[in-house]
């Protein structure tokens, strides 16, 4: 049933985007919607791979090696130009930060569960590289999404497993996550104080939101079009004090889809997160791996929170990684339970 909920959320969201374009008669917007929908493909690939074989270790080492190479490139940039906001192999610092915020929870999970001392050392080194690079991206939204995502994950898990753990263990866990969140907030403050001018206030984010709301007020049902935000922002709806050039989206995903796809797109966006959460919560209730579910929920909540201040669904690279991790999260846990059940049946048959 969890798969049907998650699939329903995906289809409702992307279906709403395509429907809004059809209502507008906007061929360009429809093609953009299809392009967004293509970002779901990693989830499909992961599901197919896990159905064919147990790919847990392959995904684990893929994440570790990929993160190591990504961070090594970023550290090289920092070494060559100290003080610059690093991008590694990505198009923007915030894109790199988003990816780090999504992969760090799983690297922490591997580190916690690892029994081999050498591999634990490798995982610890990768995690240190990631934390250093996350700070050097200067992406306040990425750090905030990681901190807030972990806190929300703990809150959900406390509610779901309230009968399984003692109060002392829950307090210890919440204190640990609270300290982590406090450190993240400290990092955000330091990054914030290093900014100057409009950049310190987040650039034109408030103006972009205000402009997007004006777009929606004039196109309430189906929006202005998935492919028309930039033209409208620099055209009829351009704020008087706007100075930044080449902004392509509202830097707030709910507002962006409200402006570009109207109430239809906003409803689809909301349905996506509600249905996916319902599916993940069902997985949490049947899971026996607390820390794995904490990593998965941190990614889920973090991606949603980061979308309030930056690009997530309209950034194809980070969106594809999100769906790949979502597929990995739901399939690895299911495969683990099925594998254990199969082993138990085999042992019983031998007896």
Short mmCIF file of C-alpha atoms in Angstrom, two decimals:
data_model
loop_
_atom_site.label_atom_id
_atom_site.label_comp_id
_atom_site.label_asym_id
_atom_site.label_seq_id
_atom_site.Cartn_x
_atom_site.Cartn_y
_atom_site.Cartn_z
CA UNK A 1 0.00 0.00 0.00
CA UNK A 2 2.91 2.37 0.65
CA UNK A 3 3.89 2.11 -3.03
CA UNK A 4 0.40 3.05 -4.14
CA UNK A 5 0.45 6.11 -1.86
CA UNK A 6 3.85 7.29 -3.08
CA UNK A 7 2.95 6.58 -6.72
CA UNK A 8 -0.34 8.45 -6.26
CA UNK A 9 1.53 11.47 -4.90
CA UNK A 10 3.92 11.49 -7.85
CA UNK A 11 1.16 11.13 -10.43
CA UNK A 12 -1.03 13.77 -8.77
CA UNK A 13 1.81 16.30 -8.70
CA UNK A 14 3.15 15.88 -12.20
CA UNK A 15 -0.32 15.24 -13.58
CA UNK A 16 -1.44 18.58 -12.11
CA UNK A 17 1.48 20.37 -13.79
CA UNK A 18 0.63 18.84 -17.16
CA UNK A 19 -3.08 19.53 -16.71
CA UNK A 20 -2.42 23.21 -16.02
CA UNK A 21 -0.45 23.45 -19.26
CA UNK A 22 -3.26 21.78 -21.20
CA UNK A 23 -5.79 24.24 -19.78
CA UNK A 24 -3.53 27.12 -20.83
CA UNK A 25 -3.01 25.59 -24.28
CA UNK A 26 0.70 26.01 -23.56
CA UNK A 27 2.77 23.50 -25.54
CA UNK A 28 6.06 24.83 -24.16
CA UNK A 29 4.82 24.53 -20.59
CA UNK A 30 3.62 20.98 -21.26
CA UNK A 31 7.10 20.02 -22.48
CA UNK A 32 8.65 21.58 -19.38
CA UNK A 33 6.24 19.51 -17.26
CA UNK A 34 7.33 16.36 -19.07
CA UNK A 35 10.95 17.32 -18.47
CA UNK A 36 10.22 17.68 -14.76
CA UNK A 37 8.46 14.31 -14.76
CA UNK A 38 11.56 12.70 -16.29
CA UNK A 39 13.33 13.39 -12.98
CA UNK A 40 11.31 10.53 -11.47
CA UNK A 41 13.18 8.02 -13.66
CA UNK A 42 15.93 7.25 -11.07
CA UNK A 43 13.24 6.01 -8.68
CA UNK A 44 11.96 3.61 -11.35
CA UNK A 45 15.49 2.40 -12.10
CA UNK A 46 16.23 1.79 -8.41
CA UNK A 47 12.97 -0.14 -7.96
CA UNK A 48 13.78 -2.34 -10.98
CA UNK A 49 17.32 -3.01 -9.76
CA UNK A 50 16.16 -3.96 -6.25
CA UNK A 51 13.49 -6.23 -7.70
CA UNK A 52 16.20 -8.03 -9.67
CA UNK A 53 18.80 -8.33 -6.89
CA UNK A 54 19.88 -7.07 -3.48
CA UNK A 55 21.72 -3.86 -4.34
CA UNK A 56 22.22 -2.48 -0.80
CA UNK A 57 26.02 -2.69 -0.84
CA UNK A 58 26.24 -1.37 -4.40
CA UNK A 59 24.20 1.72 -3.55
CA UNK A 60 26.15 2.21 -0.33
CA UNK A 61 29.53 2.22 -2.05
CA UNK A 62 28.17 4.24 -4.93
CA UNK A 63 27.10 6.95 -2.47
CA UNK A 64 30.40 6.78 -0.60
CA UNK A 65 32.64 6.92 -3.68
CA UNK A 66 30.47 9.50 -5.45
CA UNK A 67 30.43 11.72 -2.36
CA UNK A 68 34.18 11.33 -1.95
CA UNK A 69 34.87 12.41 -5.55
CA UNK A 70 32.35 15.26 -5.35
CA UNK A 71 33.87 16.57 -2.14
CA UNK A 72 37.45 16.09 -3.33
CA UNK A 73 36.67 18.32 -6.31
CA UNK A 74 35.11 20.91 -4.00
CA UNK A 75 38.09 20.84 -1.63
CA UNK A 76 40.40 21.32 -4.62
CA UNK A 77 38.42 24.44 -5.58
CA UNK A 78 38.69 25.75 -2.02
CA UNK A 79 42.46 25.07 -1.98
CA UNK A 80 43.03 26.86 -5.29
CA UNK A 81 40.81 29.83 -4.40
CA UNK A 82 40.41 30.11 -0.62
CA UNK A 83 37.31 32.01 0.41
CA UNK A 84 35.26 31.22 -2.69
CA UNK A 85 31.88 29.48 -2.42
CA UNK A 86 32.62 26.07 -3.88
CA UNK A 87 30.44 24.32 -6.47
CA UNK A 88 32.43 21.11 -7.07
CA UNK A 89 31.11 19.53 -10.30
CA UNK A 90 27.77 21.34 -10.09
CA UNK A 91 26.33 24.43 -11.72
CA UNK A 92 25.73 26.36 -8.49
CA UNK A 93 26.77 26.40 -4.85
CA UNK A 94 23.19 25.80 -3.71
CA UNK A 95 22.88 22.74 -5.94
CA UNK A 96 26.01 21.26 -4.39
CA UNK A 97 24.72 22.13 -0.93
CA UNK A 98 21.36 20.49 -1.62
CA UNK A 99 23.03 17.26 -2.70
CA UNK A 100 25.30 17.24 0.36
CA UNK A 101 22.32 17.79 2.67
CA UNK A 102 20.55 14.81 1.06
CA UNK A 103 23.50 12.39 1.16
CA UNK A 104 24.92 13.22 4.61
CA UNK A 105 22.09 11.43 6.51
CA UNK A 106 22.84 8.13 4.73
CA UNK A 107 26.60 8.48 5.25
CA UNK A 108 25.91 9.00 8.97
CA UNK A 109 23.72 5.88 8.89
CA UNK A 110 26.51 3.81 7.31
CA UNK A 111 28.96 5.11 9.92
CA UNK A 112 26.64 4.19 12.81
CA UNK A 113 25.92 0.69 11.50
CA UNK A 114 29.41 -0.18 10.23
CA UNK A 115 31.25 -2.96 12.08
CA UNK A 116 34.47 -3.03 10.03
CA UNK A 117 36.96 -0.55 11.55
CA UNK A 118 38.66 0.29 8.25
CA UNK A 119 35.37 0.93 6.46
CA UNK A 120 34.20 3.00 9.43
CA UNK A 121 37.33 5.13 9.03
CA UNK A 122 36.56 5.61 5.33
CA UNK A 123 32.97 6.59 6.09
CA UNK A 124 34.10 8.98 8.82
CA UNK A 125 36.52 10.66 6.40
CA UNK A 126 33.81 11.04 3.76
CA UNK A 127 31.47 12.54 6.34
CA UNK A 128 34.12 15.06 7.45
CA UNK A 129 34.70 16.02 3.81
CA UNK A 130 30.97 16.52 3.32
CA UNK A 131 30.57 18.71 6.40
CA UNK A 132 33.55 20.84 5.36
CA UNK A 133 32.21 21.22 1.81
CA UNK A 134 28.69 22.00 3.04
CA UNK A 135 30.07 24.91 5.04
CA UNK A 136 32.20 26.08 2.13
CA UNK A 137 29.21 26.17 -0.22
CA UNK A 138 27.85 29.00 1.91
CA UNK A 139 24.36 27.61 1.34
CA UNK A 140 22.29 28.61 4.37
CA UNK A 141 19.23 26.82 3.00
CA UNK A 142 21.11 23.52 2.72
CA UNK A 143 22.40 23.67 6.29
CA UNK A 144 18.97 24.71 7.60
CA UNK A 145 17.20 21.93 5.68
CA UNK A 146 19.58 19.31 7.11
CA UNK A 147 19.08 20.57 10.67
CA UNK A 148 15.30 21.01 10.45
CA UNK A 149 14.89 17.73 8.54
CA UNK A 150 16.69 15.76 11.25
CA UNK A 151 14.62 17.37 14.02
CA UNK A 152 11.33 16.63 12.24
CA UNK A 153 12.48 13.07 11.53
CA UNK A 154 13.10 12.50 15.24
CA UNK A 155 9.69 13.95 16.15
CA UNK A 156 7.94 11.56 13.73
CA UNK A 157 9.98 8.58 14.92
CA UNK A 158 9.29 9.37 18.57
CA UNK A 159 5.59 9.32 17.81
CA UNK A 160 5.81 6.14 15.70
CA UNK A 161 8.02 4.18 18.13
CA UNK A 162 6.78 5.70 21.38
CA UNK A 163 6.04 2.24 22.84
CA UNK A 164 9.31 0.62 21.81
CA UNK A 165 11.92 2.75 23.58
CA UNK A 166 12.45 4.04 27.08
CA UNK A 167 12.07 7.72 27.92
CA UNK A 168 15.81 7.95 28.65
CA UNK A 169 16.72 6.74 25.17
CA UNK A 170 14.34 9.21 23.55
CA UNK A 171 15.71 12.08 25.62
CA UNK A 172 19.28 11.09 24.70
CA UNK A 173 18.38 10.96 21.01
CA UNK A 174 16.52 14.26 21.06
CA UNK A 175 19.38 15.96 22.94
CA UNK A 176 21.89 14.62 20.39
CA UNK A 177 19.86 15.87 17.45
CA UNK A 178 19.23 19.15 19.28
CA UNK A 179 22.97 19.70 19.70
CA UNK A 180 23.48 18.89 16.01
CA UNK A 181 20.75 21.38 15.05
CA UNK A 182 22.33 24.02 17.30
CA UNK A 183 25.70 23.51 15.60
CA UNK A 184 23.99 23.89 12.22
CA UNK A 185 22.32 27.11 13.38
CA UNK A 186 25.71 28.37 14.48
CA UNK A 187 27.08 27.58 11.03
CA UNK A 188 24.17 29.42 9.41
CA UNK A 189 24.88 32.47 11.59
CA UNK A 190 28.55 32.49 10.62
CA UNK A 191 27.70 32.14 6.92
CA UNK A 192 25.08 34.88 7.26
CA UNK A 193 27.55 37.28 8.86
CA UNK A 194 29.99 36.73 5.99
CA UNK A 195 27.44 37.96 3.46
CA UNK A 196 27.19 41.62 2.46
CA UNK A 197 24.53 43.81 0.87
CA UNK A 198 21.43 42.21 -0.66
CA UNK A 199 23.12 38.82 -0.57
CA UNK A 200 22.89 38.91 3.22
CA UNK A 201 19.10 39.21 3.01
CA UNK A 202 18.82 36.37 0.49
CA UNK A 203 19.00 38.47 -2.65
CA UNK A 204 15.64 39.27 -4.22
CA UNK A 205 13.79 36.34 -2.64
CA UNK A 206 11.10 38.46 -1.02
CA UNK A 207 10.59 40.42 -4.23
CA UNK A 208 10.38 37.19 -6.21
CA UNK A 209 7.71 35.83 -3.88
CA UNK A 210 5.75 39.08 -4.03
CA UNK A 211 5.97 39.14 -7.83
CA UNK A 212 4.94 35.48 -8.07
CA UNK A 213 1.88 36.10 -5.92
CA UNK A 214 0.85 38.92 -8.24
CA UNK A 215 1.22 36.53 -11.19
CA UNK A 216 -1.05 34.05 -9.42
CA UNK A 217 -3.66 36.68 -8.59
CA UNK A 218 -4.08 37.30 -12.32
CA UNK A 219 -4.02 33.58 -13.26
CA UNK A 220 -5.54 31.77 -10.30
CA UNK A 221 -6.62 28.40 -11.70
CA UNK A 222 -3.88 27.30 -14.12
CA UNK A 223 -1.13 29.88 -13.55
CA UNK A 224 1.01 31.72 -16.08
CA UNK A 225 2.78 28.64 -17.46
CA UNK A 226 5.69 26.46 -16.36
CA UNK A 227 7.89 28.04 -19.03
CA UNK A 228 6.88 31.68 -18.50
CA UNK A 229 7.98 32.68 -15.00
CA UNK A 230 11.21 34.34 -16.11
CA UNK A 231 9.57 36.32 -18.93
CA UNK A 232 6.85 37.57 -16.59
CA UNK A 233 9.26 38.41 -13.78
CA UNK A 234 11.36 40.57 -16.09
CA UNK A 235 8.30 41.85 -17.88
CA UNK A 236 4.92 42.89 -16.53
CA UNK A 237 5.57 41.74 -12.95
CA UNK A 238 9.12 43.00 -12.46
CA UNK A 239 9.59 44.63 -9.03
CA UNK A 240 10.75 48.24 -9.11
CA UNK A 241 13.89 47.57 -7.06
CA UNK A 242 14.89 44.34 -8.83
CA UNK A 243 18.50 44.32 -10.06
CA UNK A 244 19.46 40.63 -10.37
CA UNK A 245 19.49 39.14 -13.85
CA UNK A 246 18.73 35.65 -15.23
CA UNK A 247 16.56 34.50 -12.33
CA UNK A 248 14.55 31.54 -13.60
CA UNK A 249 12.28 30.63 -10.67
CA UNK A 250 10.79 32.05 -7.48
CA UNK A 251 13.23 30.35 -5.05
CA UNK A 252 10.20 29.03 -3.19
CA UNK A 253 8.68 25.92 -4.71
CA UNK A 254 5.10 26.16 -3.37
CA UNK A 255 4.89 29.79 -4.52
CA UNK A 256 6.61 28.99 -7.81
CA UNK A 257 4.11 26.28 -8.72
CA UNK A 258 1.24 28.44 -7.49
CA UNK A 259 2.37 31.15 -9.94
CA UNK A 260 3.21 28.89 -12.87
CA UNK A 261 0.52 26.20 -12.52
CA UNK A 262 -2.08 27.98 -10.39
CA UNK A 263 -4.21 26.33 -7.76
CA UNK A 264 -4.03 23.10 -9.78
CA UNK A 265 -0.24 22.95 -9.51
CA UNK A 266 -0.22 24.02 -5.86
CA UNK A 267 -2.75 21.31 -4.99
CA UNK A 268 -0.62 18.73 -6.82
CA UNK A 269 2.52 19.88 -5.01
CA UNK A 270 0.77 19.64 -1.64
CA UNK A 271 -0.67 16.22 -2.51
CA UNK A 272 2.79 14.94 -3.40
CA UNK A 273 4.26 15.63 0.01
CA UNK A 274 1.17 14.44 1.89
CA UNK A 275 0.89 11.16 -0.02
CA UNK A 276 4.63 10.47 0.09
CA UNK A 277 4.67 11.16 3.83
CA UNK A 278 1.74 8.79 4.32
CA UNK A 279 3.62 6.09 2.38
CA UNK A 280 6.83 6.66 4.32
CA UNK A 281 5.00 6.62 7.64
CA UNK A 282 3.58 3.20 6.80
CA UNK A 283 7.14 2.09 6.12
CA UNK A 284 8.28 3.54 9.45
CA UNK A 285 5.61 1.59 11.31
CA UNK A 286 6.72 -1.74 9.84
CA UNK A 287 10.46 -1.06 9.81
CA UNK A 288 12.93 -2.63 12.21
CA UNK A 289 15.80 -0.32 11.27
CA UNK A 290 15.26 2.89 13.23
CA UNK A 291 18.36 4.71 12.01
CA UNK A 292 17.74 3.93 8.36
CA UNK A 293 14.26 5.41 8.60
CA UNK A 294 15.69 8.44 10.36
CA UNK A 295 18.06 9.01 7.43
CA UNK A 296 15.23 8.60 4.90
CA UNK A 297 12.86 10.93 6.76
CA UNK A 298 15.62 13.53 7.16
CA UNK A 299 16.07 13.56 3.38
CA UNK A 300 12.31 13.80 2.81
CA UNK A 301 11.72 16.66 5.26
CA UNK A 302 14.94 18.42 4.28
CA UNK A 303 14.04 18.42 0.59
CA UNK A 304 10.64 19.94 1.36
CA UNK A 305 12.09 22.59 3.69
CA UNK A 306 14.87 23.52 1.28
CA UNK A 307 12.22 24.04 -1.37
CA UNK A 308 10.89 26.95 0.69
CA UNK A 309 14.03 29.00 -0.01
CA UNK A 310 15.53 27.56 -3.19
CA UNK A 311 15.16 25.29 -6.20
CA UNK A 312 14.43 21.61 -5.63
CA UNK A 313 11.90 20.19 -8.10
CA UNK A 314 12.96 22.56 -10.88
CA UNK A 315 16.63 21.64 -10.43
CA UNK A 316 16.95 18.40 -12.34
CA UNK A 317 20.19 17.20 -10.72
CA UNK A 318 19.07 17.53 -7.10
CA UNK A 319 15.56 16.32 -7.95
CA UNK A 320 16.86 13.14 -9.58
CA UNK A 321 19.08 12.41 -6.59
CA UNK A 322 16.09 12.93 -4.29
CA UNK A 323 14.00 10.40 -6.21
CA UNK A 324 16.91 7.96 -6.38
CA UNK A 325 17.31 8.16 -2.59
CA UNK A 326 13.55 7.88 -2.11
CA UNK A 327 13.52 4.71 -4.22
CA UNK A 328 16.54 3.37 -2.36
CA UNK A 329 14.92 4.10 0.98
CA UNK A 330 11.65 2.30 0.31
CA UNK A 331 13.20 -0.62 -1.60
CA UNK A 332 16.20 -1.31 0.64
CA UNK A 333 14.01 -1.61 3.72
CA UNK A 334 11.45 -3.79 1.92
CA UNK A 335 14.17 -5.99 0.40
CA UNK A 336 15.77 -6.35 3.83
CA UNK A 337 12.51 -7.53 5.41
CA UNK A 338 11.80 -9.89 2.49
CA UNK A 339 15.34 -11.25 2.63
CA UNK A 340 15.03 -11.89 6.37
CA UNK A 341 11.65 -13.56 5.92
CA UNK A 342 13.06 -15.77 3.18
CA UNK A 343 16.01 -16.75 5.35
CA UNK A 344 13.69 -17.64 8.23
CA UNK A 345 11.55 -19.83 5.94
CA UNK A 346 14.66 -21.57 4.58
CA UNK A 347 15.97 -22.26 8.08
CA UNK A 348 12.57 -23.60 9.18
CA UNK A 349 12.46 -25.90 6.13
CA UNK A 350 15.88 -27.34 7.04
CA UNK A 351 14.72 -28.08 10.56
#
